[in-house]
Short mmCIF file of C-alpha atoms and ligand atoms in Angstrom, two decimals:
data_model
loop_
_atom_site.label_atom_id
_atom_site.label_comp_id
_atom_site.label_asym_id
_atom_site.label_seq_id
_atom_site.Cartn_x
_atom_site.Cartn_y
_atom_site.Cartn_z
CA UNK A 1 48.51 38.09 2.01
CA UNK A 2 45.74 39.40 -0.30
CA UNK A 3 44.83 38.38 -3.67
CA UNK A 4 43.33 41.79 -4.51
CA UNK A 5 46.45 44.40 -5.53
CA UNK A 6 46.95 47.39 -3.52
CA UNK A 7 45.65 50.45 -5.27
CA UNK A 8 48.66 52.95 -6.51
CA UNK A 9 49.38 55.59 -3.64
CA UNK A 10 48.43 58.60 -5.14
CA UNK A 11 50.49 61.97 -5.11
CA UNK A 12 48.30 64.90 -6.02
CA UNK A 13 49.55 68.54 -8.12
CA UNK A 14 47.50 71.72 -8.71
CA UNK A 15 47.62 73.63 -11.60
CA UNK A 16 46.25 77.44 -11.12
CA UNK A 17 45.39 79.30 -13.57
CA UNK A 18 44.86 83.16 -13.09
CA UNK A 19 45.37 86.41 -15.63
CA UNK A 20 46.85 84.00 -18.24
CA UNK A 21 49.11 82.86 -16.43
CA UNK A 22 50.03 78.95 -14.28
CA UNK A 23 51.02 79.22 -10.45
CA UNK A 24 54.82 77.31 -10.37
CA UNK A 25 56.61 76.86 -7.18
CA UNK A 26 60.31 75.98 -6.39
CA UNK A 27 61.07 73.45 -4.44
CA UNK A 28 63.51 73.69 -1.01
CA UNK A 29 63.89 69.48 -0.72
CA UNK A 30 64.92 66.84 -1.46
CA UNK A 31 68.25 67.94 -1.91
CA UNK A 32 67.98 66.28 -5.91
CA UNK A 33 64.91 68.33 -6.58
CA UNK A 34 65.62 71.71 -4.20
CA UNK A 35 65.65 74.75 -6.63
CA UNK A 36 63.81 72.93 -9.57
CA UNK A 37 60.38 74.13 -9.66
CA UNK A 38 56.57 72.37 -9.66
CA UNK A 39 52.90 72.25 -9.52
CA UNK A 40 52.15 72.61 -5.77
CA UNK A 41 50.77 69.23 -4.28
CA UNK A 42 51.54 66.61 -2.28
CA UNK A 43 50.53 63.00 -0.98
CA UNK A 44 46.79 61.94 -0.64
CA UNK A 45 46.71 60.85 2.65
CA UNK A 46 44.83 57.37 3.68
CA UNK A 47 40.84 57.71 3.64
CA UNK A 48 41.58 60.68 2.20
CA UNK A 49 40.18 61.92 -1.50
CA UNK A 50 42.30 63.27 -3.81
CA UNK A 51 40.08 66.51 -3.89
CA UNK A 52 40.80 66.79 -0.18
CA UNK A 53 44.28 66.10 0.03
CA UNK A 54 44.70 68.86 -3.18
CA UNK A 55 42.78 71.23 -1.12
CA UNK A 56 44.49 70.38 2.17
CA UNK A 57 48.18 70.38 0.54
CA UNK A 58 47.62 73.87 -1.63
CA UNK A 59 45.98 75.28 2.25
CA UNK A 60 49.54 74.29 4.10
CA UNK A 61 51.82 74.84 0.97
CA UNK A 62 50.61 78.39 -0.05
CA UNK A 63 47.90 79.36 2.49
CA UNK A 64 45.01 79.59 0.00
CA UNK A 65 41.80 77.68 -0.09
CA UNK A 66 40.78 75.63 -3.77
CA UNK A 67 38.12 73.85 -5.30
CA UNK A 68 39.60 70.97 -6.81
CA UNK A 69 38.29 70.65 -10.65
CA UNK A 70 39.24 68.49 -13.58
CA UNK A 71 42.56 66.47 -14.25
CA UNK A 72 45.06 67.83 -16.79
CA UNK A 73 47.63 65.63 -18.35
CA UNK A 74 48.89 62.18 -18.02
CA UNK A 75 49.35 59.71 -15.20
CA UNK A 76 53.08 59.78 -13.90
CA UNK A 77 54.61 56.58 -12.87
CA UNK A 78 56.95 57.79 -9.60
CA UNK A 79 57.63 54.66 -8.49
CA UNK A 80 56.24 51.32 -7.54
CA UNK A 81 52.63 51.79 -6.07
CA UNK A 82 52.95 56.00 -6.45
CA UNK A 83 51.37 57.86 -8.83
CA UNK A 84 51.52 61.59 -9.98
CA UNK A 85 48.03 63.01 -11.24
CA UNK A 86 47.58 66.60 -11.48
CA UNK A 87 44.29 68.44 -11.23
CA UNK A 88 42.90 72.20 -11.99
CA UNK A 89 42.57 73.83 -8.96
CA UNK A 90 40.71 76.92 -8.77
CA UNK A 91 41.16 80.05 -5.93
CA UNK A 92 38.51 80.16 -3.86
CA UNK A 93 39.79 82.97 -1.50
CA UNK A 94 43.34 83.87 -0.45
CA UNK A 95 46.80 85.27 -1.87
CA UNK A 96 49.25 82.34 -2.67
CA UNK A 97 52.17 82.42 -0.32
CA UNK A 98 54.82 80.23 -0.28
CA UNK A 99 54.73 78.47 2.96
CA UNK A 100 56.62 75.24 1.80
CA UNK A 101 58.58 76.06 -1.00
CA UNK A 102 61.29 79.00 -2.09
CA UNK A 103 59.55 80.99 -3.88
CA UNK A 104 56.52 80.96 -6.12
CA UNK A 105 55.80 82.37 -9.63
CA UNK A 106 53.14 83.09 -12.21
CA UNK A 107 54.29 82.04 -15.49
CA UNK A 108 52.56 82.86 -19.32
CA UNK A 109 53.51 79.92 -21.80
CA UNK A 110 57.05 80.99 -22.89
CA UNK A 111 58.10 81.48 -19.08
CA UNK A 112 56.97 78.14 -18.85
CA UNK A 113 59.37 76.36 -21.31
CA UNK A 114 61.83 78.55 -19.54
CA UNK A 115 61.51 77.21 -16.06
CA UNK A 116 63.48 74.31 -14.66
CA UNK A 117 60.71 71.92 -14.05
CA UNK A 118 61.47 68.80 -12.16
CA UNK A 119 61.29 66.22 -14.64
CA UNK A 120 57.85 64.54 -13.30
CA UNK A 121 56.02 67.57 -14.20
CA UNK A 122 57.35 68.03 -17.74
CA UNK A 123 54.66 65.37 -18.86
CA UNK A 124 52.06 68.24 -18.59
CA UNK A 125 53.58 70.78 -20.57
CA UNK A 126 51.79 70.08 -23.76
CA UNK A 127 48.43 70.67 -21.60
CA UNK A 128 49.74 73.20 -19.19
CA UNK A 129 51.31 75.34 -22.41
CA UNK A 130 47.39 74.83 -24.56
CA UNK A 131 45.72 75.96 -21.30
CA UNK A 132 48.00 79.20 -21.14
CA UNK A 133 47.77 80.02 -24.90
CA UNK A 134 44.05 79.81 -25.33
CA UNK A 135 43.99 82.24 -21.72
N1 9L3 B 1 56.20 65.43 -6.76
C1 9L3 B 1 56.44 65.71 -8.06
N2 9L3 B 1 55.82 66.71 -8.67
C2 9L3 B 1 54.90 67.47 -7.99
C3 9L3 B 1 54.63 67.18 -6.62
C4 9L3 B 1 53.64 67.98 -5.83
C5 9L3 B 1 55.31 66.12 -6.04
N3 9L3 B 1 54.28 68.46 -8.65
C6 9L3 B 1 56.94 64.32 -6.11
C7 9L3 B 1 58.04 64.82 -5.21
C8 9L3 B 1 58.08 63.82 -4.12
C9 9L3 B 1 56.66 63.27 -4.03
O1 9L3 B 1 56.04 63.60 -5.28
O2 9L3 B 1 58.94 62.76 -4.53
C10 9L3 B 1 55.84 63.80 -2.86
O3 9L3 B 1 55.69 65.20 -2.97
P1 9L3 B 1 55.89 66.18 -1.72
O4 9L3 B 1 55.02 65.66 -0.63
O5 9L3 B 1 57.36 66.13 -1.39
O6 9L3 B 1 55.47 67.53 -2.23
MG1 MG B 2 54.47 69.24 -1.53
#
């Protein structure tokens, strides 16, 4: 056993921006979360950076390649040693597809408060909805 505490396992989200509108995508699993939609992302792997993992999970989620750029929003608790951060992510060639999920949208800031986000991502709002209305 080690003295020194683990370091939170880190699950990563991109937010793209484009036209004035945010990049959502809905979600096929779990079964709790299918049809609820998201900010594309997924789990930094070990030895991995976040930047990388961002850019690796947005290439095999919606077939695009992104330069990963600042975070946006709060730090979200999803269980013991996991944590939700979400980061800009900016298209660097390619057409989002979606790959991994249902189907994938491009929502202004009322669409937004429309959407059935799963409730992890709702923390962002405030910054996702400020982004979109100064776009
Ligand atoms: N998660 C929540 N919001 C997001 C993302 C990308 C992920 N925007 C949660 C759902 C899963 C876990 O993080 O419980 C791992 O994500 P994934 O690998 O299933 O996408
Ligand atoms: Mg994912």
């Amino acid at each position: 056993m080690s003295d020194v505490p683990a370091r939170d396992r880190e699950v990563v989200a991109g937010a793209i921006f484009r036209g004035g509108r945010l990049l959502l995508a809905q979600r096929t699993s779990p079964p709790a979360l299918a049809g609820r939609w998201e900010l594309p992302g997924g789990k930094v792997e070990e030895f991995e950076t976040p930047q990388a993992a961002l850019a690796r999970e947005l290439r095999e989620e919606l077939a695009v390649e992104v330069r990963c750029g600042a975070r946006i929003g709060v730090d979200v608790q999803l269980s013991a040693g996991l944590v939700l951060r979400a980061y800009r992510a900016e298209l660097v060639s390619g057409e989002p597809v979606a790959l991994d999920h249902a189907q994938l949208a491009w929502v202004d800031a009322e669409e937004l408060l429309s959407m059935d986000l799963v409730d992890n991502d709702r923390a962002w709002i405030p910054e996702l909805l400020e982004e979109l209305r100064a776009l």
